[in-house]
Amino acid sequence: MSTNNASFLRVSGSDLVDSNGTPVTLFGIGVAGWLNMENWITGFPGYEEGQRAAVGRVLGPGLRDFFFDRFLEHFFTADDAAYLASLGINMIRLPFSYKYLESDDAPFEINESGFRYLDRVIDLCGAQGIRTVLDLHSVPGWQHQDWHCDNPTHTSQFWVHRTFQDRVVHLWRAIADRYKDNPWVAGYNPINEPADPSAEKVGPFYERLVEAIREVDQNHVLFLDGNRYALDFEFFGEPWPNTVYCPHDYPAPGYTPGSRYPGRHRPIHVLNAGGGQAAEPEGEAYWDKAEVERSFLYRTSYMRETNTPIVVGEFNAVWPESEQERLRLLGDQLDVFRKYNASWTYWSYKDVGFAAPLRLAPNGAYLERIRPILDKKARLAVDLWGGDRRKMAHVLGPIHQALAEECPDWNPYPWGSEFMVCRVILQILFSEALLPQFGELFRGMGEDDIDQMMQSFRLENCQPWQPLVDLLRNDITARRRHATVAAV
């Protein structure tokens, strides 16, 4: 495609600017759950590779590949790019798994055919004036302890084995070489939400990774996540040139079952730890707009101290249960972003009905097919996002009590003991037990059935969550209007 109307972004003080030096605010959305699948977004239990294996055991390898090919084909098309442009979106964050570009069976061998998925989206979005941030969301060995890097465990092996890190450095050399001259690529997000328990390996790894990318590509902005899920940034020291440091802004009411906003609640995560250690739970807290701002200031302290741009890499809310309260929380976040001139990226674009501005139709073929698993997942609270762990108190309670009595000082990384119990029991054990049942839902399907079902993900078959669509669009419009007036 032509790049005549595009220019490379670059960092200038606390701003991102274009080739004319004009400040650019990024209003983005994550095209998540697609090239890196997530359970709460598309409805399967557990982790992506487990889903693929479960479907393959039922359909066989040929139909399994067709199953996921049709999903990839229908999830994002030219119509989606045009729709996002109509909202004012000027950037997408494109999460992808390393498995599209490299195989565990052939490490360090780049699969050139896998680039076609990235090329397609970059071109479709560029035709609408939308830039793409390339986000490596899953790496070999898992960079953090959760499902969304395709991790079936509660540990991260990426920080243990140097070979995994070497593979990622090698992969990014290839990615940077391919896109170094493409200005529709806004930049590179080389590793999503790293979580190095020691907090000692993440800094040297970033140094090596940045050096490798810059040997190939000096044009593109680097978007770097802090340690412990984009929360801890102080280890970076002096900022690198042409680099943005990206916090992920998830206030506790947005992910805590039973929360009210404004209101008091007790979060499951613990947020004030550093140095690779978990912290004591903060206890019950009152959350309102002032607390949302305080949390944002904590997460962005490094960017403000170093006078670098603030680009919120992710934000959303799957709680409170009241949509009105959820929208109020999101509106308050957007107000805070505006106050501090922060660019933002909403997470994410499409899902089965939790947080996205586009939702699959409830009576569509895909949701009708997987409804039994969605209902069972809700009963068992197996998803961190959207799962209500209170429903499993009869299972979790005795474990929490035994640990409190026998191991009172156990406070594991990254978020403490209560989170770890939920991770191991609900999100791993029960989720894995559901995977065979998920695969069985597709028994007997042929190619025509699969293709028709996967068309549920097409734009025309989705339904907008209109209040959220309006909230995002209105914020973009207001901020652009303000920027125009200020420029005059």
Short mmCIF file of C-alpha atoms in Angstrom, two decimals:
data_model
loop_
_atom_site.label_atom_id
_atom_site.label_comp_id
_atom_site.label_asym_id
_atom_site.label_seq_id
_atom_site.Cartn_x
_atom_site.Cartn_y
_atom_site.Cartn_z
CA MET A 1 0.00 0.00 0.00
CA SER A 2 1.07 3.61 -0.43
CA THR A 3 2.69 5.32 2.55
CA ASN A 4 2.56 8.80 1.04
CA ASN A 5 0.14 10.15 3.65
CA ALA A 6 1.88 8.66 6.65
CA SER A 7 4.87 9.75 8.64
CA PHE A 8 6.84 8.11 11.40
CA LEU A 9 5.92 9.08 14.91
CA ARG A 10 8.69 10.10 17.28
CA VAL A 11 9.06 11.13 20.89
CA SER A 12 9.67 14.80 21.65
CA GLY A 13 9.74 15.44 25.38
CA SER A 14 6.37 14.46 26.82
CA ASP A 15 4.72 14.35 23.38
CA LEU A 16 4.46 12.01 20.46
CA VAL A 17 4.83 14.09 17.29
CA ASP A 18 4.59 13.57 13.54
CA SER A 19 7.17 14.55 10.93
CA ASN A 20 6.07 18.19 11.17
CA GLY A 21 6.55 18.27 14.91
CA THR A 22 2.80 18.40 15.53
CA PRO A 23 1.74 16.60 18.73
CA VAL A 24 -0.24 13.40 18.15
CA THR A 25 -2.57 11.90 20.73
CA LEU A 26 -3.24 8.21 20.20
CA PHE A 27 -6.79 7.00 20.65
CA GLY A 28 -6.48 3.27 20.37
CA ILE A 29 -8.13 -0.07 20.80
CA GLY A 30 -6.68 -3.53 21.24
CA VAL A 31 -7.67 -6.04 18.57
CA ALA A 32 -7.36 -8.69 21.24
CA GLY A 33 -8.44 -12.31 21.40
CA TRP A 34 -7.59 -12.82 17.74
CA LEU A 35 -3.90 -13.52 16.99
CA ASN A 36 -3.49 -14.16 20.70
CA MET A 37 -6.69 -15.73 22.01
CA GLU A 38 -8.05 -15.07 25.51
CA ASN A 39 -10.68 -17.10 27.32
CA TRP A 40 -12.96 -14.26 28.44
CA ILE A 41 -12.92 -12.65 24.99
CA THR A 42 -13.99 -15.62 22.85
CA GLY A 43 -15.46 -17.95 25.45
CA PHE A 44 -13.19 -20.99 25.67
CA PRO A 45 -11.89 -22.23 29.06
CA GLY A 46 -8.25 -22.06 30.04
CA TYR A 47 -5.47 -21.16 27.62
CA GLU A 48 -5.20 -20.98 23.83
CA GLU A 49 -3.07 -24.06 23.16
CA GLY A 50 -5.38 -26.13 25.37
CA GLN A 51 -8.34 -24.91 23.34
CA ARG A 52 -6.64 -25.83 20.06
CA ALA A 53 -5.80 -29.29 21.36
CA ALA A 54 -9.36 -29.87 22.61
CA VAL A 55 -10.85 -28.89 19.26
CA GLY A 56 -8.27 -30.99 17.41
CA ARG A 57 -9.05 -34.12 19.43
CA VAL A 58 -12.66 -33.90 18.28
CA LEU A 59 -12.38 -32.56 14.73
CA GLY A 60 -8.99 -33.94 13.72
CA PRO A 61 -6.05 -31.84 12.49
CA GLY A 62 -7.55 -30.85 9.14
CA LEU A 63 -10.83 -29.48 10.43
CA ARG A 64 -9.06 -28.02 13.46
CA ASP A 65 -6.89 -25.92 11.17
CA PHE A 66 -9.95 -24.93 9.13
CA PHE A 67 -11.77 -24.01 12.37
CA PHE A 68 -9.13 -21.50 13.40
CA ASP A 69 -8.47 -20.27 9.86
CA ARG A 70 -12.13 -19.28 9.53
CA PHE A 71 -11.99 -17.54 12.89
CA LEU A 72 -8.94 -15.55 11.79
CA GLU A 73 -10.57 -14.67 8.47
CA HIS A 74 -13.85 -13.35 9.87
CA PHE A 75 -12.76 -11.64 13.10
CA PHE A 76 -11.14 -8.60 11.44
CA THR A 77 -11.86 -7.32 7.92
CA ALA A 78 -11.77 -4.07 5.96
CA ASP A 79 -15.19 -3.25 7.42
CA ASP A 80 -13.74 -3.39 10.93
CA ALA A 81 -10.99 -0.94 10.05
CA ALA A 82 -13.55 1.43 8.54
CA TYR A 83 -15.77 1.13 11.61
CA LEU A 84 -12.91 1.96 13.96
CA ALA A 85 -12.00 4.98 11.85
CA SER A 86 -15.61 6.18 12.10
CA LEU A 87 -15.24 6.27 15.89
CA GLY A 88 -12.12 8.41 15.63
CA ILE A 89 -9.72 5.61 16.50
CA ASN A 90 -6.27 6.39 15.06
CA MET A 91 -4.29 3.45 16.45
CA ILE A 92 -4.79 -0.24 17.09
CA ARG A 93 -2.67 -2.33 19.40
CA LEU A 94 -2.29 -5.69 17.69
CA PRO A 95 -1.48 -8.49 20.14
CA PHE A 96 -0.03 -11.62 18.58
CA SER A 97 1.61 -14.85 19.68
CA TYR A 98 5.16 -15.76 18.74
CA LYS A 99 3.74 -19.03 17.40
CA TYR A 100 2.65 -17.31 14.18
CA LEU A 101 6.26 -16.42 13.39
CA GLU A 102 8.30 -19.15 15.07
CA SER A 103 7.75 -22.73 16.24
CA ASP A 104 8.85 -24.51 19.39
CA ASP A 105 9.80 -27.39 17.10
CA ALA A 106 12.08 -25.12 15.06
CA PRO A 107 13.38 -22.37 17.35
CA PHE A 108 15.16 -19.42 15.71
CA GLU A 109 13.61 -20.28 12.31
CA ILE A 110 11.31 -17.46 11.18
CA ASN A 111 8.05 -18.54 9.58
CA GLU A 112 7.68 -15.91 6.88
CA SER A 113 4.13 -16.99 6.02
CA GLY A 114 2.96 -15.93 9.47
CA PHE A 115 3.64 -12.30 8.62
CA ARG A 116 0.63 -12.32 6.31
CA TYR A 117 -1.70 -11.80 9.26
CA LEU A 118 0.20 -8.76 10.50
CA ASP A 119 0.60 -7.38 6.97
CA ARG A 120 -3.11 -7.67 6.31
CA VAL A 121 -4.16 -5.73 9.39
CA ILE A 122 -1.49 -3.06 8.98
CA ASP A 123 -2.64 -2.50 5.38
CA LEU A 124 -6.36 -2.51 6.17
CA CYS A 125 -5.91 -0.05 9.01
CA GLY A 126 -3.44 2.12 7.10
CA ALA A 127 -6.01 2.53 4.34
CA GLN A 128 -8.25 4.14 6.98
CA GLY A 129 -5.50 6.34 8.42
CA ILE A 130 -5.03 4.10 11.47
CA ARG A 131 -1.58 3.20 12.75
CA THR A 132 -0.71 -0.18 14.29
CA VAL A 133 1.36 -0.93 17.38
CA LEU A 134 2.75 -4.46 17.12
CA ASP A 135 2.36 -6.15 20.50
CA LEU A 136 4.12 -9.47 21.17
CA HIS A 137 1.62 -10.77 23.70
CA SER A 138 2.90 -14.34 24.13
CA VAL A 139 6.54 -15.41 24.16
CA PRO A 140 8.21 -18.83 24.48
CA GLY A 141 8.35 -19.83 28.13
CA TRP A 142 5.65 -17.31 29.13
CA GLN A 143 6.71 -13.86 30.29
CA HIS A 144 4.19 -13.83 33.14
CA GLN A 145 2.13 -16.19 35.25
CA ASP A 146 -1.32 -15.88 33.62
CA TRP A 147 -3.36 -17.46 30.83
CA HIS A 148 -3.12 -14.56 28.39
CA CYS A 149 0.41 -15.46 27.33
CA ASP A 150 -0.88 -18.99 26.55
CA ASN A 151 0.44 -20.19 29.91
CA PRO A 152 -1.10 -23.39 31.34
CA THR A 153 0.80 -22.96 34.62
CA HIS A 154 1.22 -20.38 37.39
CA THR A 155 4.93 -19.84 36.73
CA SER A 156 6.97 -17.92 34.18
CA GLN A 157 9.84 -19.87 32.64
CA PHE A 158 10.90 -17.07 30.29
CA TRP A 159 13.02 -15.50 33.02
CA VAL A 160 14.57 -18.85 33.97
CA HIS A 161 15.90 -20.04 30.61
CA ARG A 162 18.16 -17.78 28.56
CA THR A 163 17.22 -19.61 25.35
CA PHE A 164 13.67 -18.29 25.52
CA GLN A 165 14.99 -14.74 25.80
CA ASP A 166 17.40 -15.31 22.91
CA ARG A 167 14.52 -16.45 20.72
CA VAL A 168 12.55 -13.27 21.41
CA VAL A 169 15.55 -11.06 20.61
CA HIS A 170 16.03 -12.97 17.35
CA LEU A 171 12.33 -12.70 16.51
CA TRP A 172 12.25 -8.95 17.06
CA ARG A 173 15.22 -8.46 14.77
CA ALA A 174 13.17 -10.12 12.03
CA ILE A 175 10.02 -8.12 12.81
CA ALA A 176 11.90 -4.82 12.91
CA ASP A 177 13.67 -5.59 9.64
CA ARG A 178 10.36 -6.29 7.92
CA TYR A 179 8.57 -3.13 9.06
CA LYS A 180 11.43 -0.65 9.48
CA ASP A 181 10.29 1.44 6.50
CA ASN A 182 6.53 1.29 7.13
CA PRO A 183 5.20 4.46 8.81
CA TRP A 184 1.74 2.92 9.32
CA VAL A 185 3.39 0.89 12.04
CA ALA A 186 3.27 3.29 14.99
CA GLY A 187 5.88 1.28 16.84
CA TYR A 188 6.77 -1.91 18.63
CA ASN A 189 5.50 -3.20 21.99
CA PRO A 190 8.18 -5.91 22.29
CA ILE A 191 6.78 -7.82 25.27
CA ASN A 192 3.41 -7.51 26.95
CA GLU A 193 3.19 -7.31 30.75
CA PRO A 194 6.46 -8.94 31.79
CA ALA A 195 6.51 -10.31 35.34
CA ASP A 196 10.02 -11.23 36.44
CA PRO A 197 9.69 -12.43 40.05
CA SER A 198 13.30 -11.53 40.83
CA ALA A 199 13.01 -8.07 39.25
CA GLU A 200 16.68 -8.59 38.33
CA LYS A 201 16.50 -10.07 34.83
CA VAL A 202 13.90 -7.85 33.20
CA GLY A 203 16.16 -4.77 33.01
CA PRO A 204 19.16 -6.49 31.37
CA PHE A 205 16.80 -8.30 28.99
CA TYR A 206 15.21 -5.02 27.90
CA GLU A 207 18.67 -3.52 27.32
CA ARG A 208 19.60 -6.41 25.05
CA LEU A 209 16.27 -6.33 23.24
CA VAL A 210 16.27 -2.58 22.62
CA GLU A 211 19.85 -2.72 21.34
CA ALA A 212 18.95 -5.52 18.91
CA ILE A 213 15.91 -3.67 17.54
CA ARG A 214 17.83 -0.40 17.17
CA GLU A 215 20.57 -2.14 15.20
CA VAL A 216 17.92 -2.82 12.56
CA ASP A 217 15.37 -0.02 12.94
CA GLN A 218 15.95 3.50 14.22
CA ASN A 219 12.64 4.83 12.89
CA HIS A 220 9.97 3.37 15.12
CA VAL A 221 8.87 4.29 18.61
CA LEU A 222 9.30 1.58 21.22
CA PHE A 223 6.37 1.09 23.60
CA LEU A 224 7.73 -0.65 26.70
CA ASP A 225 5.69 -2.24 29.50
CA GLY A 226 6.95 -2.18 33.07
CA ASN A 227 7.58 -5.26 35.18
CA ARG A 228 4.78 -6.94 37.13
CA TYR A 229 2.15 -6.53 34.44
CA ALA A 230 3.14 -3.00 33.33
CA LEU A 231 3.11 -1.62 36.87
CA ASP A 232 6.77 -1.24 37.94
CA PHE A 233 8.97 1.08 35.84
CA GLU A 234 11.67 2.41 38.16
CA PHE A 235 14.19 -0.24 37.07
CA PHE A 236 14.46 1.48 33.68
CA GLY A 237 16.53 4.36 35.06
CA GLU A 238 17.17 7.00 32.39
CA PRO A 239 14.68 6.73 29.50
CA TRP A 240 15.89 5.56 26.09
CA PRO A 241 15.53 7.83 23.04
CA ASN A 242 12.31 7.57 21.05
CA THR A 243 10.75 5.34 23.69
CA VAL A 244 7.38 5.42 25.43
CA TYR A 245 6.72 3.64 28.73
CA CYS A 246 3.20 2.22 28.86
CA PRO A 247 1.23 1.65 32.06
CA HIS A 248 -1.89 -0.50 32.06
CA ASP A 249 -4.58 1.24 34.08
CA TYR A 250 -6.97 -1.15 35.81
CA PRO A 251 -8.56 0.41 38.91
CA ALA A 252 -9.67 -2.24 41.39
CA PRO A 253 -13.45 -1.72 41.00
CA GLY A 254 -13.15 -2.68 37.34
CA TYR A 255 -12.02 -6.24 38.03
CA THR A 256 -13.34 -7.05 41.53
CA PRO A 257 -16.58 -9.10 41.71
CA GLY A 258 -19.27 -7.39 43.74
CA SER A 259 -17.65 -3.96 43.53
CA ARG A 260 -19.66 -0.75 43.47
CA TYR A 261 -18.52 2.50 41.94
CA PRO A 262 -18.24 4.74 43.78
CA GLY A 263 -18.06 2.46 46.80
CA ARG A 264 -16.05 0.36 49.21
CA HIS A 265 -14.64 -3.06 48.44
CA ARG A 266 -11.65 -5.30 49.06
CA PRO A 267 -9.47 -6.08 46.02
CA ILE A 268 -7.93 -9.51 45.42
CA HIS A 269 -4.74 -8.07 43.90
CA VAL A 270 -2.13 -6.39 46.07
CA LEU A 271 -0.64 -3.35 44.39
CA ASN A 272 2.06 -1.70 46.44
CA ALA A 273 4.93 -4.18 46.21
CA GLY A 274 8.24 -3.78 44.43
CA GLY A 275 11.54 -5.58 44.13
CA GLY A 276 9.98 -8.78 42.87
CA GLN A 277 7.92 -9.35 46.01
CA ALA A 278 4.21 -9.41 46.67
CA ALA A 279 2.73 -7.03 49.24
CA GLU A 280 0.27 -7.21 52.06
CA PRO A 281 -3.35 -6.82 50.95
CA GLU A 282 -4.50 -3.24 51.23
CA GLY A 283 -7.80 -4.17 52.83
CA GLU A 284 -11.11 -2.53 52.11
CA ALA A 285 -10.88 0.80 50.29
CA TYR A 286 -13.27 3.45 49.04
CA TRP A 287 -13.00 4.08 45.32
CA ASP A 288 -14.22 7.23 43.61
CA LYS A 289 -12.82 9.56 40.96
CA ALA A 290 -10.19 10.89 43.36
CA GLU A 291 -8.96 7.36 44.06
CA VAL A 292 -8.94 6.56 40.33
CA GLU A 293 -6.70 9.59 39.83
CA ARG A 294 -4.45 8.59 42.74
CA SER A 295 -4.05 5.11 41.25
CA PHE A 296 -3.27 6.60 37.83
CA LEU A 297 -0.63 8.91 39.32
CA TYR A 298 1.01 5.94 41.04
CA ARG A 299 1.12 3.99 37.78
CA THR A 300 2.48 6.95 35.77
CA SER A 301 5.01 8.34 38.24
CA TYR A 302 7.98 7.22 36.12
CA MET A 303 6.65 8.87 32.94
CA ARG A 304 5.94 12.15 34.71
CA GLU A 305 9.31 12.15 36.47
CA THR A 306 11.17 11.53 33.20
CA ASN A 307 8.96 13.87 31.11
CA THR A 308 8.11 11.13 28.63
CA PRO A 309 4.74 10.59 26.92
CA ILE A 310 1.98 8.79 28.79
CA VAL A 311 0.34 6.14 26.62
CA VAL A 312 -2.03 3.91 28.58
CA GLY A 313 -1.51 0.54 26.93
CA GLU A 314 -4.71 -1.03 28.29
CA PHE A 315 -7.80 -0.13 30.28
CA ASN A 316 -11.31 -1.54 30.62
CA ALA A 317 -13.82 -2.66 33.25
CA VAL A 318 -15.68 -5.97 33.55
CA TRP A 319 -17.20 -4.95 36.91
CA PRO A 320 -19.25 -3.46 38.59
CA GLU A 321 -22.23 -5.55 37.56
CA SER A 322 -24.24 -2.37 37.03
CA GLU A 323 -23.42 -1.11 33.54
CA GLN A 324 -24.20 2.43 34.67
CA GLU A 325 -21.55 2.22 37.41
CA ARG A 326 -19.08 0.58 35.03
CA LEU A 327 -19.52 3.35 32.49
CA ARG A 328 -19.09 5.94 35.23
CA LEU A 329 -15.78 4.33 36.18
CA LEU A 330 -14.62 4.34 32.56
CA GLY A 331 -15.76 7.94 32.13
CA ASP A 332 -13.78 8.98 35.18
CA GLN A 333 -10.71 7.23 33.79
CA LEU A 334 -11.08 9.07 30.49
CA ASP A 335 -11.38 12.36 32.39
CA VAL A 336 -8.15 11.59 34.23
CA PHE A 337 -6.39 10.66 30.98
CA ARG A 338 -7.51 13.97 29.48
CA LYS A 339 -6.28 15.93 32.52
CA TYR A 340 -2.78 14.49 32.15
CA ASN A 341 -2.71 14.50 28.33
CA ALA A 342 -2.46 10.71 28.19
CA SER A 343 -3.06 8.71 25.04
CA TRP A 344 -5.11 5.58 25.64
CA THR A 345 -5.85 2.11 24.29
CA TYR A 346 -9.13 0.45 25.22
CA TRP A 347 -8.99 -3.32 25.83
CA SER A 348 -10.51 -4.70 23.69
CA TYR A 349 -12.49 -4.53 20.43
CA LYS A 350 -14.81 -7.58 20.32
CA ASP A 351 -15.88 -10.13 22.91
CA VAL A 352 -18.71 -12.42 23.99
CA GLY A 353 -20.35 -9.74 26.13
CA PHE A 354 -18.09 -8.54 28.96
CA ALA A 355 -16.29 -5.30 28.18
CA ALA A 356 -15.87 -4.65 24.44
CA PRO A 357 -17.67 -2.00 22.41
CA LEU A 358 -18.70 -4.76 19.99
CA ARG A 359 -20.36 -7.91 21.29
CA LEU A 360 -21.25 -11.11 19.51
CA ALA A 361 -24.99 -11.40 18.99
CA PRO A 362 -26.47 -13.56 21.79
CA ASN A 363 -28.51 -15.57 19.29
CA GLY A 364 -25.65 -15.97 16.81
CA ALA A 365 -24.39 -19.40 15.81
CA TYR A 366 -21.16 -19.23 17.83
CA LEU A 367 -22.67 -18.17 21.15
CA GLU A 368 -25.54 -20.62 20.73
CA ARG A 369 -23.01 -23.39 20.17
CA ILE A 370 -20.81 -22.61 23.20
CA ARG A 371 -23.62 -21.57 25.58
CA PRO A 372 -23.31 -24.71 27.76
CA ILE A 373 -19.65 -23.96 28.44
CA LEU A 374 -20.29 -20.26 29.05
CA ASP A 375 -22.91 -21.18 31.64
CA LYS A 376 -20.62 -23.71 33.30
CA LYS A 377 -17.69 -21.28 33.26
CA ALA A 378 -19.87 -18.72 35.02
CA ARG A 379 -20.94 -21.23 37.69
CA LEU A 380 -17.36 -22.29 38.35
CA ALA A 381 -15.85 -18.78 38.03
CA VAL A 382 -12.95 -20.10 35.98
CA ASP A 383 -12.12 -16.83 34.19
CA LEU A 384 -10.29 -14.08 36.07
CA TRP A 385 -12.01 -11.46 33.92
CA GLY A 386 -15.74 -11.68 34.50
CA GLY A 387 -15.69 -14.71 36.80
CA ASP A 388 -17.36 -14.25 40.19
CA ARG A 389 -15.18 -16.21 42.59
CA ARG A 390 -17.77 -15.73 45.37
CA LYS A 391 -19.72 -18.55 43.70
CA MET A 392 -16.85 -20.90 44.57
CA ALA A 393 -16.40 -19.79 48.18
CA HIS A 394 -17.31 -23.28 49.38
CA VAL A 395 -14.25 -24.60 47.50
CA LEU A 396 -11.85 -21.72 48.04
CA GLY A 397 -12.74 -20.89 51.64
CA PRO A 398 -11.25 -23.98 53.31
CA ILE A 399 -8.05 -23.61 51.27
CA HIS A 400 -7.68 -19.95 52.22
CA GLN A 401 -8.30 -20.85 55.86
CA ALA A 402 -5.77 -23.68 55.89
CA LEU A 403 -3.12 -21.50 54.30
CA ALA A 404 -3.82 -18.67 56.74
CA GLU A 405 -3.41 -21.06 59.67
CA GLU A 406 -0.48 -23.13 58.46
CA CYS A 407 1.39 -20.73 56.15
CA PRO A 408 0.46 -17.24 57.38
CA ASP A 409 3.55 -15.60 55.87
CA TRP A 410 3.12 -17.10 52.39
CA ASN A 411 2.65 -14.18 50.02
CA PRO A 412 3.56 -15.35 46.52
CA TYR A 413 4.44 -13.21 43.53
CA PRO A 414 2.82 -11.45 41.79
CA TRP A 415 -0.40 -10.65 43.71
CA GLY A 416 -0.42 -12.58 46.98
CA SER A 417 -1.94 -15.79 48.34
CA GLU A 418 -5.63 -15.20 47.66
CA PHE A 419 -4.96 -14.48 44.01
CA MET A 420 -2.66 -17.51 43.72
CA VAL A 421 -5.29 -19.88 45.09
CA CYS A 422 -7.82 -18.60 42.57
CA ARG A 423 -5.26 -18.91 39.78
CA VAL A 424 -4.34 -22.52 40.57
CA ILE A 425 -7.76 -23.88 41.56
CA LEU A 426 -10.17 -22.01 39.30
CA GLN A 427 -8.20 -20.73 36.33
CA ILE A 428 -5.98 -23.81 35.92
CA LEU A 429 -7.55 -26.90 37.53
CA PHE A 430 -11.23 -26.30 36.78
CA SER A 431 -10.52 -24.62 33.44
CA GLU A 432 -8.44 -27.56 32.25
CA ALA A 433 -11.18 -29.96 33.32
CA LEU A 434 -13.63 -28.08 31.08
CA LEU A 435 -11.48 -28.19 27.94
CA PRO A 436 -12.63 -31.65 26.74
CA GLN A 437 -16.26 -30.55 27.12
CA PHE A 438 -15.52 -27.44 25.06
CA GLY A 439 -14.07 -29.56 22.26
CA GLU A 440 -17.09 -31.87 22.25
CA LEU A 441 -19.36 -28.93 21.42
CA PHE A 442 -18.05 -29.04 17.84
CA ARG A 443 -18.32 -32.76 17.19
CA GLY A 444 -19.93 -33.58 13.85
CA MET A 445 -19.39 -30.16 12.31
CA GLY A 446 -18.22 -29.89 8.71
CA GLU A 447 -16.56 -27.04 6.86
CA ASP A 448 -19.80 -25.28 5.94
CA ASP A 449 -21.04 -25.46 9.54
CA ILE A 450 -17.75 -24.12 10.88
CA ASP A 451 -17.58 -21.27 8.40
CA GLN A 452 -21.16 -20.22 9.12
CA MET A 453 -20.51 -20.33 12.86
CA MET A 454 -17.32 -18.27 12.61
CA GLN A 455 -19.15 -15.60 10.65
CA SER A 456 -20.60 -14.66 14.05
CA PHE A 457 -17.38 -12.67 14.54
CA ARG A 458 -17.93 -10.50 11.48
CA LEU A 459 -18.74 -6.85 12.09
CA GLU A 460 -22.20 -7.09 10.58
CA ASN A 461 -23.10 -9.92 12.96
CA CYS A 462 -21.95 -8.12 16.12
CA GLN A 463 -23.90 -5.70 18.27
CA PRO A 464 -22.48 -2.44 19.62
CA TRP A 465 -22.55 -1.73 23.33
CA GLN A 466 -23.74 1.71 22.36
CA PRO A 467 -23.17 3.55 25.66
CA LEU A 468 -19.50 2.54 25.58
CA VAL A 469 -19.18 3.32 21.88
CA ASP A 470 -20.59 6.79 22.56
CA LEU A 471 -18.34 7.30 25.58
CA LEU A 472 -15.18 6.54 23.62
CA ARG A 473 -16.22 8.48 20.52
CA ASN A 474 -17.29 11.53 22.54
CA ASP A 475 -14.00 11.60 24.42
CA ILE A 476 -12.05 11.48 21.17
CA THR A 477 -14.17 14.24 19.65
CA ALA A 478 -13.89 16.49 22.70
CA ARG A 479 -10.13 16.10 22.98
CA ARG A 480 -9.58 16.77 19.30
CA ARG A 481 -11.80 19.84 19.48
CA HIS A 482 -9.84 21.10 22.48
CA ALA A 483 -6.53 20.47 20.70
CA THR A 484 -7.75 22.42 17.65
CA VAL A 485 -8.82 25.38 19.77
CA ALA A 486 -5.55 25.33 21.69
CA ALA A 487 -3.56 25.31 18.44
CA VAL A 488 -5.42 28.40 17.22
#
